[in-house]
PDB file of C-alpha atoms in Angstrom:
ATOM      1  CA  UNK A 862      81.398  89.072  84.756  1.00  0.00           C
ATOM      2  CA  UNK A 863      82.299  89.645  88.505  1.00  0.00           C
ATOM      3  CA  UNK A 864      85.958  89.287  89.214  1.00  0.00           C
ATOM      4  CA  UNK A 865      88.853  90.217  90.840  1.00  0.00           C
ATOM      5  CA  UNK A 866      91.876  90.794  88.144  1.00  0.00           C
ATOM      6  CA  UNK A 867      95.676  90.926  89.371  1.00  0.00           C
ATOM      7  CA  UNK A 868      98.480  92.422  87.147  1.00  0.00           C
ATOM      8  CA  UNK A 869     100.859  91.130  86.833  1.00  0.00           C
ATOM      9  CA  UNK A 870     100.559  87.226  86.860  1.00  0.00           C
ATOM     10  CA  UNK A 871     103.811  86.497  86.917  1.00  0.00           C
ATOM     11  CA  UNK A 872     107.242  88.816  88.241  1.00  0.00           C
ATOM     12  CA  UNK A 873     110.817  87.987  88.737  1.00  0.00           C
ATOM     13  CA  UNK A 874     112.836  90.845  89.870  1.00  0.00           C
ATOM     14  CA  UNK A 875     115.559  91.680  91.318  1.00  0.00           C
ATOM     15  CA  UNK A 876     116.286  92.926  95.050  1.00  0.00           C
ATOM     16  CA  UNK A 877     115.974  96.511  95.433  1.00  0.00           C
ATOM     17  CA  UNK A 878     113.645  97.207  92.664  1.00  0.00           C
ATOM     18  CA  UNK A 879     110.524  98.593  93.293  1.00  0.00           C
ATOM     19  CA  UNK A 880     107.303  97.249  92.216  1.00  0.00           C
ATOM     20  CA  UNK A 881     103.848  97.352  92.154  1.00  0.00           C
ATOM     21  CA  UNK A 882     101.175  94.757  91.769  1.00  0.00           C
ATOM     22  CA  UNK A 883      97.372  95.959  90.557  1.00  0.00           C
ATOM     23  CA  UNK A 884      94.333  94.793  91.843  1.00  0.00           C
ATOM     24  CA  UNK A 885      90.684  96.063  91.020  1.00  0.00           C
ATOM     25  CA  UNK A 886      87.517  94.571  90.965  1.00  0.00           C
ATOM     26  CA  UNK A 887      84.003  95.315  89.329  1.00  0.00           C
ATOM     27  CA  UNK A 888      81.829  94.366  92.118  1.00  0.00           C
ATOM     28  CA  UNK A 889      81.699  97.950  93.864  1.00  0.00           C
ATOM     29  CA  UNK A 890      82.586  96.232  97.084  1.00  0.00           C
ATOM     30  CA  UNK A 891      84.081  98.099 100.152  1.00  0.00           C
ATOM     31  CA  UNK A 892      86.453  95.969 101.638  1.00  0.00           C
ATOM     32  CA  UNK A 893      89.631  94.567  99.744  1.00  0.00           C
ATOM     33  CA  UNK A 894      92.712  92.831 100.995  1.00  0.00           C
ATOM     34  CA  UNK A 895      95.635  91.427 100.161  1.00  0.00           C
ATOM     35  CA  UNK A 896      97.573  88.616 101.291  1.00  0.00           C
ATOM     36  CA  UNK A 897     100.689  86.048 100.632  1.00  0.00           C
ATOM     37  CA  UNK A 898     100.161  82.345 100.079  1.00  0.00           C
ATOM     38  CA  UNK A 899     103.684  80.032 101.467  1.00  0.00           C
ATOM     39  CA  UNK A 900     104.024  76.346 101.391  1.00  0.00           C
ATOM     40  CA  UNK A 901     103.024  75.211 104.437  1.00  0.00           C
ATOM     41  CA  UNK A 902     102.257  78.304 106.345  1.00  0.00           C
ATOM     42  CA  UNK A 903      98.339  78.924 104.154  1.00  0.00           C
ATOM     43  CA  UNK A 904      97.404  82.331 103.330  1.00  0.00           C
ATOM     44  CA  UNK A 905      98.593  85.243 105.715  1.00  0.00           C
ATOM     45  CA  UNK A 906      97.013  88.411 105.131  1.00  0.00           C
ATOM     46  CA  UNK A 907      99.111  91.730 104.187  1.00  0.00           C
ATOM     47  CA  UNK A 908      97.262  94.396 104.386  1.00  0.00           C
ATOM     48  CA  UNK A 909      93.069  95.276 104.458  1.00  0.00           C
ATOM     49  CA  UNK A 910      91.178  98.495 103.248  1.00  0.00           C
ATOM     50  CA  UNK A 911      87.346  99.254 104.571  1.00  0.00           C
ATOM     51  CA  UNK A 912      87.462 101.301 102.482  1.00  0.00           C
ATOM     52  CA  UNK A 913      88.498 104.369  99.923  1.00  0.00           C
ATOM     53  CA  UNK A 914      92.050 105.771 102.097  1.00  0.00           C
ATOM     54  CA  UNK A 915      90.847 103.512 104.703  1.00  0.00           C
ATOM     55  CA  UNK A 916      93.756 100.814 105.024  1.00  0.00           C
ATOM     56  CA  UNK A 917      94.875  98.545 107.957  1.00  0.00           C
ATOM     57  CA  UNK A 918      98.048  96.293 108.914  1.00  0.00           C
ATOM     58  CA  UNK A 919      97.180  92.611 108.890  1.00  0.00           C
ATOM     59  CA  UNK A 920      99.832  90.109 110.008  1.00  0.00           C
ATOM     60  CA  UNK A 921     102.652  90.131 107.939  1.00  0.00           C
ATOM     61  CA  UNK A 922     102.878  93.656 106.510  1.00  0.00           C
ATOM     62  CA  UNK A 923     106.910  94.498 106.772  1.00  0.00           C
ATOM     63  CA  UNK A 924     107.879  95.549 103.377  1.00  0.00           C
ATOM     64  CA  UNK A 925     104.889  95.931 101.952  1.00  0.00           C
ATOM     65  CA  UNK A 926     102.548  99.267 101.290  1.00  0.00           C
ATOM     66  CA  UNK A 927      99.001  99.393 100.112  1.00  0.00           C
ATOM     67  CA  UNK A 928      96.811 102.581  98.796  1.00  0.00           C
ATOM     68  CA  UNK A 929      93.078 102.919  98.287  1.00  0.00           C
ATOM     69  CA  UNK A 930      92.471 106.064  96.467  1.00  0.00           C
ATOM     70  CA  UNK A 931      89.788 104.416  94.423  1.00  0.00           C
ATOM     71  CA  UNK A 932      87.414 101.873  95.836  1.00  0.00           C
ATOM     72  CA  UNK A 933      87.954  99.608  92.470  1.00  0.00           C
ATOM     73  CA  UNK A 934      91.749  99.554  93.018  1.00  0.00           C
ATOM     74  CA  UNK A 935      94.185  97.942  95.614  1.00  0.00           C
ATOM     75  CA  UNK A 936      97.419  98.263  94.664  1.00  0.00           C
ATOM     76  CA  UNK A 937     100.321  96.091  96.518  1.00  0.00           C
ATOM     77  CA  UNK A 938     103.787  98.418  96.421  1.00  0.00           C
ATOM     78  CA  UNK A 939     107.259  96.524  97.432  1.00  0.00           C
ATOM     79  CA  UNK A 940     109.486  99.439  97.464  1.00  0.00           C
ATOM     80  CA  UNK A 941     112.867  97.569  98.404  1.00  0.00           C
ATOM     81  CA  UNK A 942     112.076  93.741  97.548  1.00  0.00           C
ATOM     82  CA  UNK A 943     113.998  90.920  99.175  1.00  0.00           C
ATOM     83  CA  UNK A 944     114.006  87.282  98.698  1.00  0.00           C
ATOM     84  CA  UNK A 945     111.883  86.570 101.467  1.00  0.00           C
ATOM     85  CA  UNK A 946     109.151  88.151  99.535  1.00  0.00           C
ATOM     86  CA  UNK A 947     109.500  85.682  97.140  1.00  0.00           C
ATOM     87  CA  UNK A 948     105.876  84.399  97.315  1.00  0.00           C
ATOM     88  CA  UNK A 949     102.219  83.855  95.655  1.00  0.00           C
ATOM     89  CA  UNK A 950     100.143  86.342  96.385  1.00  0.00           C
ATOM     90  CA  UNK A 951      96.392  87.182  96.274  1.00  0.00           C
ATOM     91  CA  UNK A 952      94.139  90.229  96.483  1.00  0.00           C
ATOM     92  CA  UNK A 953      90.309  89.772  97.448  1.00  0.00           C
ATOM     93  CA  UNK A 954      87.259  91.596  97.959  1.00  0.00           C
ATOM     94  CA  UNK A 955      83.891  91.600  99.558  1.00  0.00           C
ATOM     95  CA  UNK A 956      80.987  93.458 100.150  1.00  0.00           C
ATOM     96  CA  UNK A 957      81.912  93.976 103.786  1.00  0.00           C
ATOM     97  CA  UNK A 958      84.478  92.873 106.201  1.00  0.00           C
ATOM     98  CA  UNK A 959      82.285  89.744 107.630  1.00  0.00           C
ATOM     99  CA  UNK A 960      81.260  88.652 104.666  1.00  0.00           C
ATOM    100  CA  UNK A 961      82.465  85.404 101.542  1.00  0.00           C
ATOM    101  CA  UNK A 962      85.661  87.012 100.065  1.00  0.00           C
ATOM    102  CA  UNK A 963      86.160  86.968  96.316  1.00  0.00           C
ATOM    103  CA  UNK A 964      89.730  85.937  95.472  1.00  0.00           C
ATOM    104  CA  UNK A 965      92.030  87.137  92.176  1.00  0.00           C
ATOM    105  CA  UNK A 966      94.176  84.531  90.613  1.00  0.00           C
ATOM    106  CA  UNK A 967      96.846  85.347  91.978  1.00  0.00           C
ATOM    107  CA  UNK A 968     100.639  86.995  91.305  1.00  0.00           C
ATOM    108  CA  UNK A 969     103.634  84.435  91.389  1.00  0.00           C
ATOM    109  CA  UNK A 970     106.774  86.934  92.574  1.00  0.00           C
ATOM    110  CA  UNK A 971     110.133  86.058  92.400  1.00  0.00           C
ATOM    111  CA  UNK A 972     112.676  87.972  94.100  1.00  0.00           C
ATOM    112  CA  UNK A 973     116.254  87.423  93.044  1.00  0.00           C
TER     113      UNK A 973
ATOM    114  CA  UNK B 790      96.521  85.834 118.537  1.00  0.00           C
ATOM    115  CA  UNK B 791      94.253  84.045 116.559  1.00  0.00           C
ATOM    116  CA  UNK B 792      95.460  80.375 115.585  1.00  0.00           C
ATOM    117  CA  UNK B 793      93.655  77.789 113.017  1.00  0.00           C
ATOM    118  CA  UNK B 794      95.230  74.654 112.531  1.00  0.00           C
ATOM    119  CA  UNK B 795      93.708  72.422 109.470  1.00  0.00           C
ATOM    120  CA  UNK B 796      94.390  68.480 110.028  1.00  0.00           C
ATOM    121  CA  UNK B 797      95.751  66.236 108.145  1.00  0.00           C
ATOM    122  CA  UNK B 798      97.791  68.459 105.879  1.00  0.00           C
ATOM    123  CA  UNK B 799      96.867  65.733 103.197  1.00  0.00           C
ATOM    124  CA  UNK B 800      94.312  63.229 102.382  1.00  0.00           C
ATOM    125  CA  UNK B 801      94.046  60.449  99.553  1.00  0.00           C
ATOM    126  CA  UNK B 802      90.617  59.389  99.060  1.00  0.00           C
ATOM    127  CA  UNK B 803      89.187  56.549  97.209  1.00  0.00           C
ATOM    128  CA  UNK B 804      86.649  57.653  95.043  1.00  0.00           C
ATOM    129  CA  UNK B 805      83.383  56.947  97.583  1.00  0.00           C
ATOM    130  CA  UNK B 806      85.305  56.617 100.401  1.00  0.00           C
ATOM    131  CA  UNK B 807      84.023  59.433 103.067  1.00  0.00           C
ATOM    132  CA  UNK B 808      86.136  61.411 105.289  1.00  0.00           C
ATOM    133  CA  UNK B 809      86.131  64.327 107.439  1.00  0.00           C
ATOM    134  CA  UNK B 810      88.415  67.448 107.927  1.00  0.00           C
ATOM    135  CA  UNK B 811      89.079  69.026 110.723  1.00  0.00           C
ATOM    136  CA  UNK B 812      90.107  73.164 111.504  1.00  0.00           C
ATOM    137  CA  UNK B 813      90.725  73.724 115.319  1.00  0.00           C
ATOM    138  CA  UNK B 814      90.723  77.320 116.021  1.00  0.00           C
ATOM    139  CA  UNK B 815      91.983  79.824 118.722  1.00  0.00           C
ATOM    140  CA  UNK B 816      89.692  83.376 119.200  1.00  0.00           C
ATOM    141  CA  UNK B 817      89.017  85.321 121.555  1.00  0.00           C
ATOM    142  CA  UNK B 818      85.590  85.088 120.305  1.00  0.00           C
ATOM    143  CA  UNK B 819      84.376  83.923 117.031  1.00  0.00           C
ATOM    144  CA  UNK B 820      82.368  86.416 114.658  1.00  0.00           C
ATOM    145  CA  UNK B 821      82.836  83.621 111.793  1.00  0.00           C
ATOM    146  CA  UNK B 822      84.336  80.449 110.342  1.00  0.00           C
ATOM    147  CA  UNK B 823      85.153  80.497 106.860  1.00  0.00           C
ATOM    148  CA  UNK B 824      85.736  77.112 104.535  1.00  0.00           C
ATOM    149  CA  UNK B 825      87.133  77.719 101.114  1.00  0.00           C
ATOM    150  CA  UNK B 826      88.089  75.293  98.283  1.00  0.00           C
ATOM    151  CA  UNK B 827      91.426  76.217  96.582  1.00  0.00           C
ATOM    152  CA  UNK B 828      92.611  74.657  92.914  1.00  0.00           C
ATOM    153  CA  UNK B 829      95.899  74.329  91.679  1.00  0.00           C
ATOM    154  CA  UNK B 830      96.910  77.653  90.383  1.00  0.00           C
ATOM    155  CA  UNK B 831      94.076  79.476  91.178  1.00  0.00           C
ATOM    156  CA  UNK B 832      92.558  81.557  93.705  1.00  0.00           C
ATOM    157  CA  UNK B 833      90.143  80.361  96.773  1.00  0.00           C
ATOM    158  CA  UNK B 834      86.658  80.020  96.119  1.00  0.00           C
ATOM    159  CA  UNK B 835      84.085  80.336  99.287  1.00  0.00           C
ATOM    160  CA  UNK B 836      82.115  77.477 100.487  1.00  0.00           C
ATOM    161  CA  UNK B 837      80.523  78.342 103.932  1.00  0.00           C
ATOM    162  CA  UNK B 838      80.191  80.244 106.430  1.00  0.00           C
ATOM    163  CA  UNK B 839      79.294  79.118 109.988  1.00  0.00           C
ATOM    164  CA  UNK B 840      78.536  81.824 112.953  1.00  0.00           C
ATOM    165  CA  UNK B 841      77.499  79.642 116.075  1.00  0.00           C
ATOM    166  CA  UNK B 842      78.393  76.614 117.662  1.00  0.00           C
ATOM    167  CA  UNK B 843      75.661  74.067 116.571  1.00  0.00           C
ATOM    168  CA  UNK B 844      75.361  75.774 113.083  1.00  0.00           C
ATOM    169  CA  UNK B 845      75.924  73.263 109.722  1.00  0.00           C
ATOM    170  CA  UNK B 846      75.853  74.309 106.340  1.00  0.00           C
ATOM    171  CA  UNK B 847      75.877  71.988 103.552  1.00  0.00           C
ATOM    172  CA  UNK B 848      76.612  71.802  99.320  1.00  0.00           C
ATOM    173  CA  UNK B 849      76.398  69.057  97.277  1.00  0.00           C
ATOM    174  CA  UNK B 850      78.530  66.440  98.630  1.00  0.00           C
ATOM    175  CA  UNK B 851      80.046  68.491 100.907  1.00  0.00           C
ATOM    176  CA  UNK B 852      78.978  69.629 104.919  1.00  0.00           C
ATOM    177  CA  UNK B 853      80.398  71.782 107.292  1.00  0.00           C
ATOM    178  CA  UNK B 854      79.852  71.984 111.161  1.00  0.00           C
ATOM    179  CA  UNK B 855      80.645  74.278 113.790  1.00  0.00           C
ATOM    180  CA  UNK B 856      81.463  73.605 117.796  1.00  0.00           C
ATOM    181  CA  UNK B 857      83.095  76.318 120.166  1.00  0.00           C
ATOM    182  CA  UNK B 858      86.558  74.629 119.185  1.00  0.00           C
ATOM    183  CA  UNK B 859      86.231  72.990 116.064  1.00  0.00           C
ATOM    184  CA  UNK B 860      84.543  72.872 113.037  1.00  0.00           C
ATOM    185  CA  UNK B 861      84.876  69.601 110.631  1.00  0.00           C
ATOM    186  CA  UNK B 862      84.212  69.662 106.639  1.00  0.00           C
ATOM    187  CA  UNK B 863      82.598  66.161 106.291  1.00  0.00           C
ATOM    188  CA  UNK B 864      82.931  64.998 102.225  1.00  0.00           C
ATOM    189  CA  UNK B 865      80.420  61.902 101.505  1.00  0.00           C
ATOM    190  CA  UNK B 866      81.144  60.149  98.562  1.00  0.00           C
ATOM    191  CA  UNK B 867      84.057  62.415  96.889  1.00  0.00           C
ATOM    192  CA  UNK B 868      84.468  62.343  93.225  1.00  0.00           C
ATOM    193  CA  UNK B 869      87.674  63.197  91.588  1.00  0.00           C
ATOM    194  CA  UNK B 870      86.877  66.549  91.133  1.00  0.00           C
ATOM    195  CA  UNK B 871      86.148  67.226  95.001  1.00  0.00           C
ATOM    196  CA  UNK B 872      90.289  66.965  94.806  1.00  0.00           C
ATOM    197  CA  UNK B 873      91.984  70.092  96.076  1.00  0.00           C
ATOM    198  CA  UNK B 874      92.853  72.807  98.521  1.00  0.00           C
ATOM    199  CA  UNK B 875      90.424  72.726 101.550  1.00  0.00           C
ATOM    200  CA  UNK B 876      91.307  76.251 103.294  1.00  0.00           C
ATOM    201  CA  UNK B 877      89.690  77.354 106.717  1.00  0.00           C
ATOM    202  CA  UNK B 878      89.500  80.531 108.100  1.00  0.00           C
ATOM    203  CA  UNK B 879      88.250  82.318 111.431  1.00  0.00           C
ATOM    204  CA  UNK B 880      87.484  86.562 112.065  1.00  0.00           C
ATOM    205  CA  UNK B 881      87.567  87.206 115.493  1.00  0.00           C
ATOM    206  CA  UNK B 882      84.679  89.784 116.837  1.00  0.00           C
ATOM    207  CA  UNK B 883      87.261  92.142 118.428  1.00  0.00           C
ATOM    208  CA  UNK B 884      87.598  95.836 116.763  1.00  0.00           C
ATOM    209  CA  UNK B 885      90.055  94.506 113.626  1.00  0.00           C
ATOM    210  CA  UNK B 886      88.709  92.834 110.442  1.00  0.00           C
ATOM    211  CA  UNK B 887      91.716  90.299 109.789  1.00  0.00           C
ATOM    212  CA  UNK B 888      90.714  87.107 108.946  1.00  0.00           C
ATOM    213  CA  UNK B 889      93.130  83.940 110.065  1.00  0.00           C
ATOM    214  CA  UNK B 890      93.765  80.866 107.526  1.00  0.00           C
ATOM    215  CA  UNK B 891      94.861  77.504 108.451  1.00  0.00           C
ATOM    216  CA  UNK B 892      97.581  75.822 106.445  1.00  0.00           C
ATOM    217  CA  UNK B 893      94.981  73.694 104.399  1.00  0.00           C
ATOM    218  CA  UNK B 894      94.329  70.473 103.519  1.00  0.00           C
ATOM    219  CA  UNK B 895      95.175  68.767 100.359  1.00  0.00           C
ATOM    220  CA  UNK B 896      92.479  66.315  99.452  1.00  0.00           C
ATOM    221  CA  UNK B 897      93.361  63.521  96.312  1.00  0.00           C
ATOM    222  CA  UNK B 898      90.375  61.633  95.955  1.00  0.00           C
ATOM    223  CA  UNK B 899      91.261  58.980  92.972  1.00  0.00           C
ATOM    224  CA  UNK B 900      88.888  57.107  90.645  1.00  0.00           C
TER     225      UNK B 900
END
């Protein structure tokens, strides 16, 4: 089955602790991204990759780091987490940069 | 920077009772419009993609359309399960690859 799978689903932390979230996908598609879901501001994207250790800022990416060293994987790092990170986010992928996006089911972080 | 505004942020349907959604955008030039359905707890799922003023895509009970300001997600008859997320989303053609989502809007359409 083709899917996007996030680990973990759920996080509460503390501030200061580093973390990682996982994301890989079976589709063998180039482009993956990552972004953070907020009540009432929609999805904001993170961070993109075009591809393998080719990775780009989107809007919101203080705080945040991203590494494509396989084209499967997409990790999201938070090396010092705050509480404003606090957040529901959501990695995708698609077979290029123009084209539908296929979501994960996304990681509910809480940052204490 | 690119803007997409999704009005209303909420909409209560009866079940039958069409009604139309609306995602204004600001790009300095539009490569594509994106309309995605979102579920409680879960991820976005794509719907359509329009390219070009004019363009209209439709599924099931469900039709999107495209002008050079605008586009509108027109729902005919909604059933129950038509209720959730509507999401919208615009990729400008300049030399990035981010892609812009509105806010949403929340459609309830009860039986």
């Amino acid at each position: 089955e083709a899917q996007v799978t996030q680990n973990p689903r759920y996080l509460i932390t503390v501030t200061g602790k580093k973390l990682t979230v996982t994301c890989s996908q079976n589709m063998n598609h180039e482009y993956m991204s990552w972004y953070r879901q907020d009540p009432g501001l929609g999805l904001r994207q993170i961070y993109y990759s075009m591809n393998v250790e080719v990775t780009d800022k989107g809007d919101v990416p203080e705080g945040y780091k991203v590494s494509r060293k396989e084209k499967r994987n997409f990790p999201l790092i938070l090396e010092s987490p705050s509480p404003n990170q606090t957040s529901l986010y959501f990695c995708a992928s698609s077979s290029g940069p123009y084209n539908e996006q296929f979501f994960g089911p996304g990681t509910r972080l809480t940052v204490l | 920077e690119d803007q997409v505004t999704q009005s209303p942020e909420a909409l209560r349907l009866q079940e039958g009772e069409s009604s139309s959604l609306n995602c204004s955008y600001t790009v300095s030039g539009l490569r594509g419009l994106f309309w995605y359905r979102q579920d409680p707890g879960k991820g976005p799922e794509f719907l359509f993609t329009l390219y070009s003023a004019g363009e209209e895509k439709e599924k099931e009970r469900l039709k999107a359309t495209l002008t050079k300001k605008e586009s509108f997600l027109h729902i005919t008859a909604p059933k129950p399960e038509d209720s959730a997320t509507y999401l919208c989303a615009v990729q400008a053609s300049s030399n990035d690859y981010k892609l812009s989502f509105g806010a949403g809007t929340t459609v309830t359409v009860r039986a």
